[in-house]
C-alpha cells in the first residue's frame, strides 16, 4: 500500500496560519485525496481503449476501477498510463505505475520480475485472419506465411518457441498496428489472445475474423511491483469481490459480449505463488504428512475424484475442485476427443512442515500421450498445497496452481 498509493499533500493549512495573528478555528481535517497510476492498453477494443475524450473504457479498465475503489481511490484520481506489452515489467519496477491491468498473462518468467494478483480472466492464443482467408485454421497452417504480434508478449514467445522454423514472424509495438498490416495485406495473420482478437474482428465486421482454435491458455493477472505482497493480496481480495458481487459478470456483458467473446466461467482467484516451497528434510517430517501429500498428488487429477475429496477440508472442497478443474486440460470441452488418451503423472517436489499441525507442499503435474496439436495446451502445472492436521489426519485445505512455461 505504501508504494501503491501516493497521498497528495495538502498545503492549504500552512497558508492560512501565515495570514493573520488571530488563527481561524481549524476546519475538520480533510482526508487527503488518494491517487493511483494504473498501466493499461490504449488500443484493445473490449478490454481497454481510450475514448475521444481521453477516458478509457473496457473490461480491463472496469477491473482496474473496481480495484481502485476497493483501495479507496475514485476514478477521477486515477492516472491512466499506456503499458504496451514490452514495457510492463519496466513500468512496474521503475515505480512509474502502481499496478497494471493490461491483458497481462501470469507466467513463471514474468514472476521472476513482478508479482501478480489474480487471475481475473482466462483467455487463449488464437489467430485473426482476413475474412476471405481459407487456408489458415490453426498455427500449423502458417507455414511460409507472415504472422504479426506485439513484441514482449507471450504470443510472440509462443510463435518463436513452437513455430519459428516455418513461420515468418513480424513484431510491432501494439496489436492495433498488426491489425492495420493485416487489413493492408502486408501480413497474413495476427496472433494473440482470443479476447483481444475478438475485439478487432468486431471492429471490422466482414473484413476480419477469428479462427477460433485456442492453442495456449493465458491467465490474466494484475501486475504489481515484485514482492509487494500487501498490495497483491488487497487486489486479489478485490477481484474475488468483483466476481462474487456480480460486477465481474456485468462488466463482461457490457464490454465483451458485443464481440461474441465468452469465457467459460470466472477464474478461481488466488495470489499466484512467486516461488515453490523447498523440499523439507524427510527425517523431521511427520511420516503421515508425507503419505497424505503423496495421496493428494496421486488423486488430484480428478480421475479419482472420490479419493481426492476424502483428503480435502470440507469447507474449502468446492474451491479446490474448481482449481483442479480449471487447470486440468482434459476438462476443456472445446478440445477434441483425441485427448481422452492423455495421461498424467504427479510428483511431490517439496514438503515444508511449519509446526505439528500445518504444512505446505508442492507437486508437479506433467502430461503424457498428448496429441501433437494439443502439446502447447497441456502445460505442466506446479501446485502449491496447504495441509492442516485435524483430529490426527492431514487434510488439504488450500491449493494454488501455476502453469510451468516450457
Ligand atoms: N496475454 C498475452 C501477454 O501477456 C498477450 C497479450 C498482451 O501482449 O497484452 O503477453
CSV table of C-alpha atoms and ligand atoms in Angstrom, one decimal:
chain,number,residue,atom,x,y,z
A,1,UNK,CA,0.0,0.0,0.0
A,2,UNK,CA,2.8,2.4,0.8
A,3,UNK,CA,4.2,2.2,-2.7
A,4,UNK,CA,0.8,1.8,-4.3
A,5,UNK,CA,-1.0,4.9,-3.2
A,6,UNK,CA,0.6,8.3,-3.1
A,7,UNK,CA,-1.1,10.7,-0.8
A,8,UNK,CA,-1.4,14.2,-2.2
A,9,UNK,CA,-0.1,16.6,0.4
A,10,UNK,CA,-2.4,19.4,1.4
A,11,UNK,CA,-0.5,22.7,1.8
A,12,UNK,CA,-3.6,24.9,2.4
A,13,UNK,CA,-3.3,24.8,6.2
A,14,UNK,CA,0.2,26.4,6.1
A,15,UNK,CA,-1.0,29.4,4.1
A,16,UNK,CA,-3.9,30.1,6.5
A,17,UNK,CA,-1.6,30.1,9.5
A,18,UNK,CA,0.7,32.6,7.9
A,19,UNK,CA,-2.1,35.1,7.1
A,20,UNK,CA,-3.1,36.7,10.4
A,21,UNK,CA,-2.4,36.8,14.1
A,22,UNK,CA,-5.8,35.5,15.1
A,23,UNK,CA,-6.0,32.0,13.8
A,24,UNK,CA,-9.4,31.0,12.5
A,25,UNK,CA,-11.0,27.9,14.0
A,26,UNK,CA,-9.5,24.8,12.5
A,27,UNK,CA,-11.6,23.2,9.7
A,28,UNK,CA,-12.3,19.5,10.2
A,29,UNK,CA,-9.3,17.6,8.9
A,30,UNK,CA,-9.9,16.5,5.3
A,31,UNK,CA,-8.9,13.1,4.1
A,32,UNK,CA,-6.2,13.6,1.6
A,33,UNK,CA,-7.3,12.5,-1.8
A,34,UNK,CA,-5.5,9.4,-2.9
A,35,UNK,CA,-4.2,8.8,-6.4
A,36,UNK,CA,-3.1,5.8,-8.4
A,37,UNK,CA,-1.3,5.4,-11.7
A,38,UNK,CA,-2.5,2.4,-13.5
A,39,UNK,CA,-1.0,0.8,-16.6
A,40,UNK,CA,-3.4,-0.2,-19.3
A,41,UNK,CA,-3.5,-0.7,-23.0
A,42,UNK,CA,-4.9,2.1,-25.1
A,43,UNK,CA,-5.9,0.2,-28.3
A,44,UNK,CA,-7.5,-3.1,-27.4
A,45,UNK,CA,-11.3,-2.8,-28.1
A,46,UNK,CA,-13.4,-4.6,-25.5
A,47,UNK,CA,-10.6,-4.7,-22.9
A,48,UNK,CA,-9.3,-1.2,-23.0
A,49,UNK,CA,-9.4,1.7,-25.4
A,50,UNK,CA,-9.2,5.4,-25.0
A,51,UNK,CA,-12.4,7.2,-26.0
A,52,UNK,CA,-12.2,10.5,-27.9
A,53,UNK,CA,-12.3,12.4,-24.5
A,54,UNK,CA,-9.3,10.5,-23.3
A,55,UNK,CA,-11.2,8.4,-20.8
A,56,UNK,CA,-10.5,4.7,-21.3
A,57,UNK,CA,-13.2,2.0,-21.2
A,58,UNK,CA,-13.4,-1.8,-21.4
A,59,UNK,CA,-13.2,-4.8,-19.2
A,60,UNK,CA,-9.6,-4.2,-18.0
A,61,UNK,CA,-10.5,-0.6,-17.2
A,62,UNK,CA,-13.6,-1.7,-15.3
A,63,UNK,CA,-11.5,-4.2,-13.4
A,64,UNK,CA,-8.9,-1.5,-12.6
A,65,UNK,CA,-11.6,1.0,-11.5
A,66,UNK,CA,-13.2,-1.7,-9.2
A,67,UNK,CA,-9.9,-2.5,-7.6
A,68,UNK,CA,-9.0,1.2,-7.2
A,69,UNK,CA,-12.4,1.7,-5.5
A,70,UNK,CA,-11.6,-1.1,-3.0
A,71,UNK,CA,-8.3,0.6,-2.4
A,72,UNK,CA,-10.1,3.9,-1.6
A,73,UNK,CA,-9.4,5.7,-4.9
A,74,UNK,CA,-12.1,7.2,-7.0
A,75,UNK,CA,-11.9,7.1,-10.9
A,76,UNK,CA,-11.1,10.8,-11.1
A,77,UNK,CA,-7.9,10.2,-9.0
A,78,UNK,CA,-6.6,7.5,-11.4
A,79,UNK,CA,-4.0,8.5,-13.9
A,80,UNK,CA,-4.0,6.1,-16.9
A,81,UNK,CA,-0.7,5.3,-18.4
A,82,UNK,CA,-0.2,3.3,-21.5
A,83,UNK,CA,1.5,0.0,-20.8
A,84,UNK,CA,2.5,-1.7,-24.1
A,85,UNK,CA,3.3,-5.4,-23.9
A,86,UNK,CA,7.0,-4.9,-23.9
A,87,UNK,CA,7.0,-2.1,-21.3
A,88,UNK,CA,5.1,-3.7,-18.5
A,89,UNK,CA,7.9,-5.0,-16.2
A,90,UNK,CA,9.9,-1.8,-16.6
A,91,UNK,CA,6.8,0.3,-15.7
A,92,UNK,CA,6.3,-1.7,-12.5
A,93,UNK,CA,9.9,-1.9,-11.5
A,94,UNK,CA,10.6,1.8,-12.0
A,95,UNK,CA,7.6,2.7,-9.9
A,96,UNK,CA,6.0,4.6,-12.8
A,97,UNK,CA,2.7,2.7,-12.3
A,98,UNK,CA,1.2,1.3,-9.2
A,99,UNK,CA,-0.3,-1.7,-10.9
A,100,UNK,CA,-1.1,-2.9,-14.4
A,101,UNK,CA,-4.3,-4.3,-15.8
A,102,UNK,CA,-3.4,-4.9,-19.4
A,103,UNK,CA,-4.2,-8.4,-20.8
A,104,UNK,CA,-1.1,-9.4,-18.8
A,105,UNK,CA,-0.6,-13.2,-18.6
A,106,UNK,CA,0.8,-14.7,-15.4
A,107,UNK,CA,3.9,-16.6,-16.4
A,108,UNK,CA,6.8,-18.1,-14.5
A,109,UNK,CA,9.3,-16.0,-16.4
A,110,UNK,CA,7.4,-12.8,-15.5
A,111,UNK,CA,7.1,-13.8,-11.9
A,112,UNK,CA,10.8,-13.5,-11.6
A,113,UNK,CA,10.4,-9.8,-12.2
A,114,UNK,CA,7.0,-8.8,-11.0
A,115,UNK,CA,4.2,-10.2,-8.8
A,116,UNK,CA,0.7,-10.9,-9.9
A,117,UNK,CA,-2.7,-10.8,-8.2
A,118,UNK,CA,-5.5,-12.9,-9.9
A,119,UNK,CA,-6.2,-14.4,-12.3
A,120,UNK,CA,-9.2,-12.3,-13.2
A,121,UNK,CA,-9.8,-13.7,-16.7
A,122,UNK,CA,-8.8,-16.8,-18.7
A,123,UNK,CA,-8.0,-16.4,-22.4
A,124,UNK,CA,-6.1,-18.4,-25.0
A,125,UNK,CA,-3.9,-17.6,-28.0
A,126,UNK,CA,-5.7,-17.7,-31.4
A,127,UNK,CA,-5.4,-16.3,-34.9
A,128,UNK,CA,-7.0,-13.3,-36.6
A,129,UNK,CA,-7.2,-13.5,-40.5
A,130,UNK,CA,-8.9,-11.7,-43.3
A,131,UNK,CA,-12.5,-12.8,-43.8
A,132,UNK,CA,-11.6,-14.2,-47.2
A,133,UNK,CA,-8.8,-16.4,-45.9
A,134,UNK,CA,-9.5,-20.1,-46.5
A,135,UNK,CA,-6.1,-21.7,-45.8
A,136,UNK,CA,-5.4,-20.7,-42.2
A,137,UNK,CA,-7.2,-22.5,-39.4
A,138,UNK,CA,-4.5,-23.3,-36.9
A,139,UNK,CA,-0.9,-22.2,-36.3
A,140,UNK,CA,0.4,-25.2,-38.2
A,141,UNK,CA,-1.2,-23.7,-41.4
A,142,UNK,CA,1.1,-20.7,-41.1
A,143,UNK,CA,3.9,-22.4,-42.9
A,144,UNK,CA,5.6,-19.9,-45.2
A,145,UNK,CA,3.2,-17.2,-44.2
A,146,UNK,CA,3.8,-14.0,-42.2
A,147,UNK,CA,2.2,-13.5,-38.8
A,148,UNK,CA,2.2,-10.3,-36.8
A,149,UNK,CA,2.1,-9.9,-33.0
A,150,UNK,CA,3.3,-7.5,-30.3
A,151,UNK,CA,6.9,-7.6,-29.0
A,152,UNK,CA,7.2,-8.6,-25.4
A,153,UNK,CA,4.1,-10.8,-25.5
A,154,UNK,CA,3.6,-14.4,-24.7
A,155,UNK,CA,2.1,-14.6,-28.2
A,156,UNK,CA,5.5,-13.7,-29.7
A,157,UNK,CA,7.2,-16.2,-27.4
A,158,UNK,CA,4.9,-19.0,-28.4
A,159,UNK,CA,5.5,-18.4,-32.1
A,160,UNK,CA,9.3,-18.2,-31.6
A,161,UNK,CA,9.3,-21.4,-29.5
A,162,UNK,CA,7.0,-23.6,-31.4
A,163,UNK,CA,6.6,-22.4,-35.0
A,164,UNK,CA,9.6,-20.2,-35.8
A,165,UNK,CA,11.1,-22.7,-38.2
A,166,UNK,CA,8.3,-22.3,-40.8
A,167,UNK,CA,6.7,-19.0,-39.9
A,168,UNK,CA,7.8,-15.5,-40.7
A,169,UNK,CA,7.3,-13.5,-37.5
A,170,UNK,CA,6.7,-9.8,-37.7
A,171,UNK,CA,6.5,-7.9,-34.4
A,172,UNK,CA,5.1,-4.4,-33.7
A,173,UNK,CA,4.6,-2.3,-30.6
A,174,UNK,CA,0.9,-3.0,-30.4
A,175,UNK,CA,-1.7,-5.4,-31.8
A,176,UNK,CA,-3.6,-2.4,-33.4
A,177,UNK,CA,-0.5,-1.9,-35.7
A,178,UNK,CA,-0.6,-5.6,-36.6
A,179,UNK,CA,-4.3,-5.3,-37.5
A,180,UNK,CA,-3.6,-2.4,-39.8
A,181,UNK,CA,-1.0,-4.5,-41.5
A,182,UNK,CA,-3.4,-7.4,-41.8
A,183,UNK,CA,-6.0,-5.2,-43.5
A,184,UNK,CA,-3.4,-3.7,-45.8
A,185,UNK,CA,-2.3,-7.2,-46.8
A,186,UNK,CA,1.3,-7.0,-45.6
A,187,UNK,CA,0.8,-9.8,-43.1
A,188,UNK,CA,-1.3,-13.0,-43.4
A,189,UNK,CA,-2.5,-13.3,-39.8
A,190,UNK,CA,-2.3,-11.6,-36.4
A,191,UNK,CA,-1.8,-13.8,-33.3
A,192,UNK,CA,-2.6,-13.0,-29.7
A,193,UNK,CA,-5.3,-13.9,-27.1
A,194,UNK,CA,-8.8,-14.7,-28.5
A,195,UNK,CA,-10.4,-12.0,-26.3
A,196,UNK,CA,-8.2,-9.3,-27.9
A,197,UNK,CA,-8.7,-10.6,-31.4
A,198,UNK,CA,-12.5,-10.8,-30.9
A,199,UNK,CA,-12.5,-7.0,-30.2
A,200,UNK,CA,-10.7,-6.3,-33.5
A,201,UNK,CA,-12.9,-8.6,-35.5
A,202,UNK,CA,-15.9,-6.9,-34.0
A,203,UNK,CA,-14.5,-3.5,-35.1
A,204,UNK,CA,-14.0,-4.7,-38.7
A,205,UNK,CA,-17.1,-6.8,-39.5
A,206,UNK,CA,-16.9,-8.6,-42.8
A,207,UNK,CA,-13.2,-7.8,-43.1
A,208,UNK,CA,-11.6,-9.8,-40.3
A,209,UNK,CA,-12.4,-13.0,-38.4
A,210,UNK,CA,-11.0,-15.0,-35.5
A,211,UNK,CA,-10.1,-18.6,-36.5
A,212,UNK,CA,-11.5,-19.9,-33.2
A,213,UNK,CA,-8.9,-22.6,-32.2
A,214,UNK,CA,-7.2,-21.6,-29.0
A,215,UNK,CA,-3.8,-23.1,-28.7
A,216,UNK,CA,-2.5,-21.8,-25.4
A,217,UNK,CA,-4.0,-20.9,-22.0
A,218,UNK,CA,-3.5,-17.4,-20.7
A,219,UNK,CA,-4.4,-16.3,-17.2
A,220,UNK,CA,-4.7,-12.6,-16.9
A,221,UNK,CA,-3.3,-11.2,-13.7
A,222,UNK,CA,-2.9,-7.7,-12.2
A,223,UNK,CA,0.8,-6.9,-12.2
A,224,UNK,CA,2.3,-5.3,-9.1
A,225,UNK,CA,5.8,-4.4,-8.0
A,226,UNK,CA,7.8,-7.6,-7.3
A,227,UNK,CA,7.3,-8.6,-3.7
A,228,UNK,CA,4.5,-6.1,-2.8
A,229,UNK,CA,2.6,-8.8,-1.1
A,230,UNK,CA,0.3,-6.3,0.7
A,231,UNK,CA,-1.0,-4.8,-2.5
A,232,UNK,CA,-1.0,-8.2,-4.2
A,233,UNK,CA,-3.4,-9.6,-1.6
A,234,UNK,CA,-5.6,-6.5,-1.4
A,235,UNK,CA,-6.0,-6.7,-5.2
A,236,UNK,CA,-6.7,-10.4,-5.0
A,237,UNK,CA,-9.5,-9.8,-2.5
A,238,UNK,CA,-10.9,-7.0,-4.7
A,239,UNK,CA,-11.0,-9.4,-7.7
A,240,UNK,CA,-12.8,-12.1,-5.6
A,241,UNK,CA,-15.3,-9.5,-4.5
A,242,UNK,CA,-15.8,-8.3,-8.1
A,243,UNK,CA,-16.6,-11.9,-9.1
A,244,UNK,CA,-18.8,-12.6,-6.1
A,245,UNK,CA,-20.9,-9.4,-6.1
A,246,UNK,CA,-21.8,-9.8,-9.8
A,247,UNK,CA,-19.7,-6.8,-11.1
A,248,UNK,CA,-17.4,-9.1,-13.0
A,249,UNK,CA,-20.3,-10.6,-15.0
A,250,UNK,CA,-21.8,-7.2,-15.6
A,251,UNK,CA,-18.5,-5.8,-16.9
A,252,UNK,CA,-18.1,-8.8,-19.1
A,253,UNK,CA,-21.6,-8.2,-20.6
A,254,UNK,CA,-21.1,-4.5,-21.1
A,255,UNK,CA,-17.6,-4.7,-22.5
A,256,UNK,CA,-17.1,-8.1,-24.2
A,257,UNK,CA,-20.5,-9.6,-25.1
A,258,UNK,CA,-20.7,-7.4,-28.2
A,259,UNK,CA,-17.7,-9.0,-29.7
A,260,UNK,CA,-19.1,-12.5,-29.1
A,261,UNK,CA,-16.3,-13.4,-26.6
A,262,UNK,CA,-17.5,-15.8,-24.0
A,263,UNK,CA,-15.1,-17.0,-21.3
A,264,UNK,CA,-16.3,-20.3,-19.7
A,265,UNK,CA,-16.5,-19.1,-16.1
A,266,UNK,CA,-14.9,-16.6,-13.8
A,267,UNK,CA,-11.5,-17.9,-12.8
A,268,UNK,CA,-10.6,-19.2,-9.4
A,269,UNK,CA,-8.6,-16.3,-7.9
A,270,UNK,CA,-5.6,-16.6,-5.7
A,271,UNK,CA,-2.2,-14.9,-5.3
A,272,UNK,CA,-0.1,-16.6,-7.9
A,273,UNK,CA,2.8,-18.1,-5.9
A,274,UNK,CA,6.1,-16.5,-6.5
A,275,UNK,CA,8.1,-19.5,-5.7
A,276,UNK,CA,7.6,-23.0,-4.6
A,277,UNK,CA,8.4,-24.5,-1.2
A,278,UNK,CA,11.8,-26.0,-0.8
A,279,UNK,CA,12.0,-29.7,-0.2
A,280,UNK,CA,11.9,-30.5,3.6
A,281,UNK,CA,14.2,-32.7,5.5
A,282,UNK,CA,12.4,-36.0,5.4
A,283,UNK,CA,13.8,-37.0,8.8
A,284,UNK,CA,12.0,-34.2,10.6
A,285,UNK,CA,8.7,-34.5,8.8
A,286,UNK,CA,5.7,-36.3,10.1
A,287,UNK,CA,5.6,-39.5,8.1
A,288,UNK,CA,1.8,-39.2,8.0
A,289,UNK,CA,2.2,-35.8,6.3
A,290,UNK,CA,4.4,-37.3,3.6
A,291,UNK,CA,1.8,-40.1,3.0
A,292,UNK,CA,-1.0,-37.6,2.8
A,293,UNK,CA,0.9,-35.3,0.4
A,294,UNK,CA,1.6,-38.2,-1.9
A,295,UNK,CA,-2.0,-39.3,-1.7
A,296,UNK,CA,-3.2,-35.8,-2.7
A,297,UNK,CA,-0.8,-35.7,-5.6
A,298,UNK,CA,-1.8,-39.1,-6.8
A,299,UNK,CA,-5.5,-38.4,-6.8
A,300,UNK,CA,-5.6,-34.7,-7.6
A,301,UNK,CA,-6.3,-35.1,-11.3
A,302,UNK,CA,-10.0,-35.9,-10.6
A,303,UNK,CA,-9.7,-39.4,-12.1
A,304,UNK,CA,-10.0,-40.5,-8.6
A,305,UNK,CA,-12.5,-37.8,-7.6
A,306,UNK,CA,-13.9,-39.6,-4.5
A,307,UNK,CA,-10.4,-40.5,-3.2
A,308,UNK,CA,-9.4,-36.9,-3.7
A,309,UNK,CA,-12.4,-35.4,-1.9
A,310,UNK,CA,-11.8,-37.6,1.1
A,311,UNK,CA,-8.4,-35.8,1.6
A,312,UNK,CA,-9.8,-32.3,1.4
A,313,UNK,CA,-11.1,-30.0,4.1
A,314,UNK,CA,-14.9,-29.8,3.7
A,315,UNK,CA,-15.1,-26.0,3.9
A,316,UNK,CA,-12.7,-25.5,1.0
A,317,UNK,CA,-13.5,-28.6,-1.0
A,318,UNK,CA,-15.6,-26.8,-3.7
A,319,UNK,CA,-13.0,-24.1,-4.2
A,320,UNK,CA,-10.3,-26.7,-4.5
A,321,UNK,CA,-12.4,-28.7,-7.0
A,322,UNK,CA,-12.7,-25.6,-9.1
A,323,UNK,CA,-9.0,-25.1,-9.2
A,324,UNK,CA,-8.3,-28.6,-10.2
A,325,UNK,CA,-10.9,-28.4,-13.0
A,326,UNK,CA,-9.7,-25.1,-14.2
A,327,UNK,CA,-6.1,-26.3,-14.6
A,328,UNK,CA,-6.8,-29.8,-15.9
A,329,UNK,CA,-6.8,-29.5,-19.7
A,330,UNK,CA,-8.8,-32.7,-20.1
A,331,UNK,CA,-11.8,-30.8,-18.8
A,332,UNK,CA,-11.8,-28.2,-21.5
A,333,UNK,CA,-14.8,-29.2,-23.6
A,334,UNK,CA,-13.6,-27.3,-26.6
A,335,UNK,CA,-10.8,-29.9,-27.1
A,336,UNK,CA,-11.3,-32.9,-29.4
A,337,UNK,CA,-11.9,-36.5,-28.4
A,338,UNK,CA,-8.2,-37.4,-29.1
A,339,UNK,CA,-7.2,-36.1,-25.7
A,340,UNK,CA,-9.1,-38.9,-23.9
A,341,UNK,CA,-5.9,-41.0,-24.0
A,342,UNK,CA,-3.7,-38.3,-22.5
A,343,UNK,CA,-2.3,-39.4,-19.1
A,344,UNK,CA,-0.6,-37.5,-16.3
A,345,UNK,CA,1.9,-38.0,-13.5
A,346,UNK,CA,2.1,-36.0,-10.3
A,347,UNK,CA,5.3,-35.9,-8.3
A,348,UNK,CA,5.7,-34.3,-4.9
A,349,UNK,CA,8.6,-31.8,-5.2
A,350,UNK,CA,8.8,-30.3,-1.7
A,351,UNK,CA,7.3,-30.6,1.7
A,352,UNK,CA,7.7,-28.0,4.5
A,353,UNK,CA,6.2,-28.7,7.9
A,354,UNK,CA,5.7,-25.4,9.8
A,355,UNK,CA,4.6,-26.9,13.1
A,356,UNK,CA,3.0,-30.2,14.2
A,357,UNK,CA,-0.3,-29.2,12.6
A,358,UNK,CA,0.4,-27.3,9.4
A,359,UNK,CA,2.5,-27.8,6.4
A,360,UNK,CA,2.9,-26.7,2.8
A,361,UNK,CA,3.9,-28.9,-0.1
A,362,UNK,CA,4.4,-28.7,-3.8
A,363,UNK,CA,3.7,-31.1,-6.5
A,364,UNK,CA,4.3,-31.1,-10.2
A,365,UNK,CA,2.0,-32.4,-12.9
A,366,UNK,CA,3.1,-33.5,-16.3
A,367,UNK,CA,1.0,-35.0,-19.1
A,368,UNK,CA,1.8,-37.9,-21.3
A,369,UNK,CA,0.3,-39.2,-24.6
A,370,UNK,CA,-0.8,-35.7,-25.6
A,371,UNK,CA,-1.6,-35.4,-29.3
A,372,UNK,CA,0.9,-33.1,-31.1
A,373,UNK,CA,-1.6,-30.4,-31.9
A,374,UNK,CA,-2.5,-30.1,-28.2
A,375,UNK,CA,1.1,-30.1,-26.9
A,376,UNK,CA,1.2,-26.4,-26.1
A,377,UNK,CA,-2.2,-26.5,-24.4
A,378,UNK,CA,-1.1,-29.2,-21.9
A,379,UNK,CA,1.4,-27.1,-20.0
A,380,UNK,CA,3.0,-28.7,-16.9
A,381,UNK,CA,1.5,-27.5,-13.7
A,382,UNK,CA,3.0,-26.6,-10.4
A,383,UNK,CA,0.6,-26.9,-7.5
A,384,UNK,CA,1.3,-25.5,-4.0
A,385,UNK,CA,-0.9,-27.1,-1.3
A,386,UNK,CA,-1.5,-26.2,2.3
A,387,UNK,CA,-2.1,-29.1,4.6
A,388,UNK,CA,-3.7,-28.9,8.1
A,389,UNK,CA,-3.7,-31.7,10.7
A,390,UNK,CA,-7.1,-32.3,12.1
A,391,UNK,CA,-8.0,-35.0,14.6
A,392,UNK,CA,-4.8,-36.6,13.7
A,393,UNK,CA,-5.4,-36.7,9.9
A,394,UNK,CA,-3.7,-34.4,7.4
A,395,UNK,CA,-6.1,-32.6,5.1
A,396,UNK,CA,-5.7,-30.4,2.1
A,397,UNK,CA,-7.1,-27.0,2.9
A,398,UNK,CA,-5.8,-24.7,0.2
A,399,UNK,CA,-4.4,-25.1,-3.2
A,400,UNK,CA,-2.8,-22.8,-5.8
A,401,UNK,CA,-1.8,-23.7,-9.3
A,402,UNK,CA,0.7,-22.3,-11.8
A,403,UNK,CA,1.5,-23.3,-15.3
A,404,UNK,CA,5.1,-24.1,-16.0
A,405,UNK,CA,6.4,-22.5,-19.1
A,406,UNK,CA,8.2,-24.9,-21.3
B,1,LIG,N1,-1.7,-12.1,-22.7
B,1,LIG,C1,-0.5,-12.0,-23.5
B,1,LIG,C2,0.7,-11.4,-22.8
B,1,LIG,O1,0.5,-11.1,-21.7
B,1,LIG,C3,-0.7,-11.4,-24.8
B,1,LIG,C4,-1.5,-10.1,-24.7
B,1,LIG,C5,-0.6,-8.9,-24.5
B,1,LIG,O2,0.5,-8.8,-25.0
B,1,LIG,O3,-1.0,-8.0,-23.7
B,1,LIG,O4,1.7,-11.3,-23.3
